[in-house]
Coordinates of C-alpha atoms and ligand atoms in Angstrom, one line a residue:
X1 CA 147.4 -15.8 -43.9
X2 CA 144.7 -15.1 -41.6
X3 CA 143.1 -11.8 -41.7
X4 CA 142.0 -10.0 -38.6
X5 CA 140.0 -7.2 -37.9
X6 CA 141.2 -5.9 -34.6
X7 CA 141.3 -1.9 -35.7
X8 CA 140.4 0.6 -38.4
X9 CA 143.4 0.3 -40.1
X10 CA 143.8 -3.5 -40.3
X11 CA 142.6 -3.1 -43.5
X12 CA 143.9 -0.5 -46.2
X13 CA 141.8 2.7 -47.7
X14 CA 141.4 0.3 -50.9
X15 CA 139.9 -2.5 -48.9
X16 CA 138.0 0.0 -46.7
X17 CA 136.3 1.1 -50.3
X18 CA 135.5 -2.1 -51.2
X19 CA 133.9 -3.4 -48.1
X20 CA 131.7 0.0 -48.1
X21 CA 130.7 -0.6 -52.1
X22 CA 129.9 -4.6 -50.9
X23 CA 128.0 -3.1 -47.8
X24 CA 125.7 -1.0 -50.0
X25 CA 125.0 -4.2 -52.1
X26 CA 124.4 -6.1 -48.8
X27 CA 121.9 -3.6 -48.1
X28 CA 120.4 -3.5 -51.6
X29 CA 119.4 -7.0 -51.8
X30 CA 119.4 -8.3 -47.7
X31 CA 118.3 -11.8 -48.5
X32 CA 120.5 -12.7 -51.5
X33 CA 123.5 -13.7 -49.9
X34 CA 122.4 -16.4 -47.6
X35 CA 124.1 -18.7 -49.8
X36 CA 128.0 -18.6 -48.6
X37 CA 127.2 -21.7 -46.0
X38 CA 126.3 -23.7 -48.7
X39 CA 129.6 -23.2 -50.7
X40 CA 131.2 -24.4 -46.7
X41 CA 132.4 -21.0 -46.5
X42 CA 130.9 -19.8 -43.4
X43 CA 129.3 -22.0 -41.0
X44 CA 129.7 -21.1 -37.5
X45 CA 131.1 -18.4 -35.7
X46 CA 131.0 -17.2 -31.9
X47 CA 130.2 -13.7 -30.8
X48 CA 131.7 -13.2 -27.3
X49 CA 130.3 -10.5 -25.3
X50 CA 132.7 -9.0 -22.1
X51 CA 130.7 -6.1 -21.9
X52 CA 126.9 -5.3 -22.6
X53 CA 125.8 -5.1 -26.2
X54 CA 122.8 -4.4 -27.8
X55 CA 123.0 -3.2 -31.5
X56 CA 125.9 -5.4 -31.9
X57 CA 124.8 -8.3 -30.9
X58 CA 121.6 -7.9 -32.8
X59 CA 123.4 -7.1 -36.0
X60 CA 126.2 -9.7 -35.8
X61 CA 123.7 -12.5 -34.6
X62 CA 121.1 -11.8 -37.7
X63 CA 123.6 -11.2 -40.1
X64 CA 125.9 -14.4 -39.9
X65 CA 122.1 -16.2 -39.7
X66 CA 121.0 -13.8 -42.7
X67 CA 124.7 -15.3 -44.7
X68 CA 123.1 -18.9 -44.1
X69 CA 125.9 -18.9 -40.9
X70 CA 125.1 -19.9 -37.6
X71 CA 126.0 -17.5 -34.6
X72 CA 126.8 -19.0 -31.5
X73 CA 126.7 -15.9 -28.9
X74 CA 128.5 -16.2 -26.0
X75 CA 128.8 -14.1 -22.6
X76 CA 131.5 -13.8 -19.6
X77 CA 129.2 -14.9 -16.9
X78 CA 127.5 -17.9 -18.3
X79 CA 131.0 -19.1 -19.9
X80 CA 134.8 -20.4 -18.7
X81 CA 135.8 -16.6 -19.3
X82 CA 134.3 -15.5 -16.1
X83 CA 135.6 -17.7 -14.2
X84 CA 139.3 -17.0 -15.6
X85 CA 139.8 -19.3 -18.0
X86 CA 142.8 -17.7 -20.2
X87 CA 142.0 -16.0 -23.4
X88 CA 144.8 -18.0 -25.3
X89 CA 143.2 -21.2 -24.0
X90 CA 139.5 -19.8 -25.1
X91 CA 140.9 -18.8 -28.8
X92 CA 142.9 -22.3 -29.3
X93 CA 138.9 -24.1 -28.1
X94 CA 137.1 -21.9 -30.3
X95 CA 139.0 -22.2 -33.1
X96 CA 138.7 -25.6 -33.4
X97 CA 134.7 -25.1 -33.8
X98 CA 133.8 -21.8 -35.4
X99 CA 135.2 -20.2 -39.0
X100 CA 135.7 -16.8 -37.0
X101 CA 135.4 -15.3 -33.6
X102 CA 134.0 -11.7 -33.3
X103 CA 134.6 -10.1 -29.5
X104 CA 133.8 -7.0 -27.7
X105 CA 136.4 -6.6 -24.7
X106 CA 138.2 -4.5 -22.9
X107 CA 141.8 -3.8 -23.2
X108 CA 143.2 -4.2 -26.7
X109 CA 145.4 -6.2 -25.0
X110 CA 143.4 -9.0 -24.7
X111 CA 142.1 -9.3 -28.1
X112 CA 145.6 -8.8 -29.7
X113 CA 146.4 -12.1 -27.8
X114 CA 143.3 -13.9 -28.7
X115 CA 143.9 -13.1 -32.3
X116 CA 147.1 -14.4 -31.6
X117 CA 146.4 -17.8 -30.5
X118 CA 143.4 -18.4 -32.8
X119 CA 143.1 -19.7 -36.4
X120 CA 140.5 -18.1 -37.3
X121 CA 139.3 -14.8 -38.2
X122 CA 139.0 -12.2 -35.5
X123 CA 136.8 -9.1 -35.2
X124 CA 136.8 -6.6 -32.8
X125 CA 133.3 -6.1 -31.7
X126 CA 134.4 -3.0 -29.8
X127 CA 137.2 -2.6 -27.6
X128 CA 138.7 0.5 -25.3
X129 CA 140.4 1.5 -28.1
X130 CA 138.9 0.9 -31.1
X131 CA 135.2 0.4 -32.8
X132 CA 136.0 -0.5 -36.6
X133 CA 132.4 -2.4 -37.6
X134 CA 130.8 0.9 -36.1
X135 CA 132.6 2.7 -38.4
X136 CA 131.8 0.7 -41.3
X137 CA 128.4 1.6 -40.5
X138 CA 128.9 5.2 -40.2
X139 CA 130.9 5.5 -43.2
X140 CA 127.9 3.3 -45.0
X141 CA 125.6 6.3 -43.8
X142 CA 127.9 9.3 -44.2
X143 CA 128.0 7.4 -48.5
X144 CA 124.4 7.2 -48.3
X145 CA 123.7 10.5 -48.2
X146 CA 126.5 12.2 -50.0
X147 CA 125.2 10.0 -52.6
X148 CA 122.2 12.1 -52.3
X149 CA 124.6 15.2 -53.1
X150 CA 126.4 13.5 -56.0
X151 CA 129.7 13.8 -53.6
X152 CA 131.5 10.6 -52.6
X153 CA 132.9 10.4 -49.2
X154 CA 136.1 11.8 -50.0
X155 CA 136.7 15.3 -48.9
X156 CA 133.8 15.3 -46.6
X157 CA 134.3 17.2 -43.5
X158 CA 133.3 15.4 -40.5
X159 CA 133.7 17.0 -36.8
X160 CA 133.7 14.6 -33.4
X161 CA 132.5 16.4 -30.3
X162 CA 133.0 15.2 -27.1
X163 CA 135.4 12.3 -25.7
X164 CA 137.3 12.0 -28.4
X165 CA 140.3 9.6 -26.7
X166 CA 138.3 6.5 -26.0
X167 CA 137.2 3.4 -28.8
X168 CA 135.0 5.8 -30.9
X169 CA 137.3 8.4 -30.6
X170 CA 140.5 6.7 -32.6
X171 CA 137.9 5.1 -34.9
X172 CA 136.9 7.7 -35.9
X173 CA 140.0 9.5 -36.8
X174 CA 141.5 6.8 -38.7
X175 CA 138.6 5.4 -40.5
X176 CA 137.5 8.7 -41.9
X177 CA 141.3 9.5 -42.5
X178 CA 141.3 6.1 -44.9
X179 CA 138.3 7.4 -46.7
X180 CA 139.9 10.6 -47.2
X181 CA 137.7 13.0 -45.3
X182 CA 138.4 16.1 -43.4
X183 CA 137.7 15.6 -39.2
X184 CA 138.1 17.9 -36.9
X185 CA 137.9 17.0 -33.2
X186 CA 136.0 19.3 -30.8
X187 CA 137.4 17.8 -27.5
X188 CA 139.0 19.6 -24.6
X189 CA 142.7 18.4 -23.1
X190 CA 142.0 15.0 -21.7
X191 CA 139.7 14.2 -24.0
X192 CA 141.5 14.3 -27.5
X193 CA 143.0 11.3 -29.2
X194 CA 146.8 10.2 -28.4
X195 CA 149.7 10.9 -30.3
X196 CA 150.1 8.2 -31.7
X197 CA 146.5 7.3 -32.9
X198 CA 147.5 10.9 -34.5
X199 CA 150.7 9.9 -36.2
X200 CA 149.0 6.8 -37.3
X201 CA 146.3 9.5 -39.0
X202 CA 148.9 11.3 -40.5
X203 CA 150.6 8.5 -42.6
X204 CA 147.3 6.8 -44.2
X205 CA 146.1 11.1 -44.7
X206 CA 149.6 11.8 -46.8
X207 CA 148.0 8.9 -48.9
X208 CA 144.5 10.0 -48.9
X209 CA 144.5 13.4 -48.9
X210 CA 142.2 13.4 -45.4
X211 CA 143.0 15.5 -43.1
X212 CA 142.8 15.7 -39.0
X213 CA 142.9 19.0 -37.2
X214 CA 142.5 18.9 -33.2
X215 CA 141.1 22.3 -31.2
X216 CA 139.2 22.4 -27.5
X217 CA 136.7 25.2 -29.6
X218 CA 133.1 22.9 -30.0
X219 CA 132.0 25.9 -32.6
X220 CA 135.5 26.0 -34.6
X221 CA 135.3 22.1 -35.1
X222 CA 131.4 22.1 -36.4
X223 CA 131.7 25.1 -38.8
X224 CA 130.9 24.0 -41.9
X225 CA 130.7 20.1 -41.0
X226 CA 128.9 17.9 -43.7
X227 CA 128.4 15.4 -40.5
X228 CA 128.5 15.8 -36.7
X229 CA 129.2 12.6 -34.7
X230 CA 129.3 12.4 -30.9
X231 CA 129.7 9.4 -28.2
X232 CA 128.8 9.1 -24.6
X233 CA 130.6 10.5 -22.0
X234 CA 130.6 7.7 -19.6
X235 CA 132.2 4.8 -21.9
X236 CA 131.5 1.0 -20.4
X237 CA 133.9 0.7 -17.7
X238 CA 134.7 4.2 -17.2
X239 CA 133.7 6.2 -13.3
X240 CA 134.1 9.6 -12.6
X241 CA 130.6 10.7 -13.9
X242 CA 130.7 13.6 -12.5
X243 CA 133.4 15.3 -13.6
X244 CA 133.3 14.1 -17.1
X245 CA 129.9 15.6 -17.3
X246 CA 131.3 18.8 -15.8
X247 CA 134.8 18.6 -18.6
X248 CA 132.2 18.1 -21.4
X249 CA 129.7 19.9 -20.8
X250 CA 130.6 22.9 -23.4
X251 CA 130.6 20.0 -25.9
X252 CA 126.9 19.2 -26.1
X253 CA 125.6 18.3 -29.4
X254 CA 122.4 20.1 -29.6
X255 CA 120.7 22.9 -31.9
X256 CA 123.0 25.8 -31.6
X257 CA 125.9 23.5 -31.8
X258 CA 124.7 22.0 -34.7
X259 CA 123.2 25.2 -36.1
X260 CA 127.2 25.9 -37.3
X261 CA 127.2 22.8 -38.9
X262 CA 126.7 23.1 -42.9
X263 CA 122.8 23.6 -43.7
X264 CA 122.0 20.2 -44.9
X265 CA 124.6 18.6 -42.2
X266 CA 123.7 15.1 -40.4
X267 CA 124.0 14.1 -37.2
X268 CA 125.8 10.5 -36.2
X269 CA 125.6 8.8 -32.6
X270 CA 126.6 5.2 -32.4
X271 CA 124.4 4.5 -29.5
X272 CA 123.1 3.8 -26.7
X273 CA 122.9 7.9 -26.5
X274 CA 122.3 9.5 -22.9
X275 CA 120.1 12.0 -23.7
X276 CA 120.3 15.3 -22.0
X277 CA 124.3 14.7 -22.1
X278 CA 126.2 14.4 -25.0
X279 CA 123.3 14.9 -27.2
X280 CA 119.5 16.5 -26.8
X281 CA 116.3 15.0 -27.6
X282 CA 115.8 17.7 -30.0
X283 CA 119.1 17.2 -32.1
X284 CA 119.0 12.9 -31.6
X285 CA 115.2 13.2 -33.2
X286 CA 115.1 16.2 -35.4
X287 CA 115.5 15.9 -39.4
X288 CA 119.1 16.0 -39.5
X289 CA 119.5 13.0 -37.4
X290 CA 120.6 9.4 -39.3
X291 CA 121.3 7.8 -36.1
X292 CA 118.6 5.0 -36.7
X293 CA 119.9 4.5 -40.3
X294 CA 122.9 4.1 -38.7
X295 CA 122.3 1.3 -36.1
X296 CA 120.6 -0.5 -39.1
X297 CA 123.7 0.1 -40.9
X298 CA 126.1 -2.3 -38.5
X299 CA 123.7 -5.2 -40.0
X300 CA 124.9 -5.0 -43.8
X301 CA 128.8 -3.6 -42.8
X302 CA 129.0 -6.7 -40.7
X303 CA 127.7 -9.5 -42.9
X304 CA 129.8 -7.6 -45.8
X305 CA 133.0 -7.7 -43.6
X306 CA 132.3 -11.5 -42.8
X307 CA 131.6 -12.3 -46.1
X308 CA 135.0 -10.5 -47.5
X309 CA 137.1 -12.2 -44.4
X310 CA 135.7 -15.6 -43.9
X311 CA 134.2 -16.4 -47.6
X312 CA 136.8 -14.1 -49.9
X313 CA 133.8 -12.4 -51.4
X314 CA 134.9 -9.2 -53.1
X315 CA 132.6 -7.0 -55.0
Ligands
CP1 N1 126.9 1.0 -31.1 C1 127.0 -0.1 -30.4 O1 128.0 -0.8 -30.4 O2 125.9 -0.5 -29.7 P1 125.8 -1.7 -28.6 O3 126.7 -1.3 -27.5 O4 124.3 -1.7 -28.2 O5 126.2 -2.9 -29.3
NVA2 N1 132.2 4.6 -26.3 C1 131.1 3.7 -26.0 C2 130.5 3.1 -27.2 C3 129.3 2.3 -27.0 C4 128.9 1.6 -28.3 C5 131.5 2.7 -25.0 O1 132.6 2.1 -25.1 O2 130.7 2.4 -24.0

């Protein structure tokens, strides 16, 4: 059966281990998987971009060329797509060329159909409601330096400040819920994740032993964090600047906020960050900040999802 990866939880809390423990060995040795194209494992595979990308399309692009792939990127405006051609058409063409198809998009809709009509692989390169290979990358990070602390990620607290019912959001909360961490949200009404990304939580935490607690008080959800993550207040697609800024204001991630956090704490941002919003300079560059670490991160998560979906690698 084909695997897709359209959310957090299209994989289970055993799988997301696995893909973390092949992602560190990714990272360990960068140039020593290059051979999967030669086994005729994984050849091509198109990136399709409906909305701006840097760090993704960096990391996706190198890394399939880093497997011995060959990426073949592909925007809205210099393809059919802008000019309407159907998604269900798009994913029957590009199936019969590539041995996956990653895509960042808009409604979750629309990738839930391409995966649909396609035969290969799918990945969700972000979406309005999800961001699973960012997560990957911040769970890869969050390991890294529990590591450091001889804890695994399991029972690490992790709070989310800011807009917390948008892509990284619901990532957030389920991903870290299938590791088995602790996240509290720091998000005022309007800005905390649905009900039913919530439910979801609450099933894979009854296996896990996670946990997710929800409050509008910034301070009560960083007291005590092992890791502070944040996201930008104006998503892609989003309006209403203004008043978001004005909503989330109290929600800033900078010194004193972070000064509840636990002493050796980090800080997580999956970028682009608008400094001077939902993070300061002082917080996004000072000592506890891995956000760098973490953008580098999305290279070896991705090539070690792509490996363990298109190639059957496990580790
Ligand atoms: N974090 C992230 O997805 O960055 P890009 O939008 O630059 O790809
Ligand atoms: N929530 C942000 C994430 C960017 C990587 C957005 O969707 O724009």
């Amino acid at each position: 059966m084909t695997r897709h990866f359209l959310k957090d939880h299209d994989i289970t809390p055993a799988e997301q281990a696995e893909l973390l423990r092949f992602a560190a060995a990714m990272k360990n040795d960068r140039h020593g998987f290059d051979s999967l194209n030669h086994q005729g494992r994984l050849r091509s595979v198109a990136v399709v971009f409906e909305k701006p990308s840097t760090r993704t399309r960096l990391s996706f692009q190198i890394g399939i060329a880093e497997l011995g792939g060959h990426p073949v990127v592909l925007d809205s405006q210099s393809s059919q797509l802008g000019r309407g051609e159907s998604i269900a058409d798009t994913a029957q063409v590009l199936s019969r060329y590539v041995d996956a198809i990653v895509i960042r998009t808009f409604g979750d809709d629309r990738i839930a159909e391409l995966a649909q009509h396609a035969t290969v692989p799918v990945v969700n390169a972000l979406t309005d409601g999800w961001h699973p290979c960012q997560l990957l990358a911040d769970l890869q990070t969050v390991a890294e330096h529990r590591r450091e602390s001889l804890h695994t990620l399991r029972g690490t607290k992790l709070a989310f400040v800011g807009d917390a019912a948008f892509n990284m959001g619901n990532s957030t909360v389920i991903a870290c819920s299938m590791a088995g961490m602790h996240v509290r949200v720091g998000a005022p009404a309007g800005y905390q994740p649905a009900d039913d990304v919530l439910e979801r939580a609450a099933e894979i935490n009854a296996e896990t032993g996670g946990s997710v607690t929800v409050t509008d008080d910034a301070v009560k959800a960083v007291t005590g964090a092992d890791v502070v993550s944040t996201d930008a207040w104006l998503s892609m697609g989003m309006k209403d600047h203004e008043q978001r800024v004005a909503d989330l204001t109290p929600y800033q991630l900078n010194a004193a906020l972070l000064g509840h956090a636990a002493e050796d704490a980090i800080v997580l941002h999956c970028l682009p960050a608008h400094r001077g919003e939902e993070i300061t300079d002082a917080v996004m560059d000072g000592p506890q900040s891995r956000v760098f670490d973490q953008a580098e991160n999305r290279l070896h998560a991705q090539k070690a999802l792509l490996a363990w979906l298109i190639g059957g690698d496990r580790r």
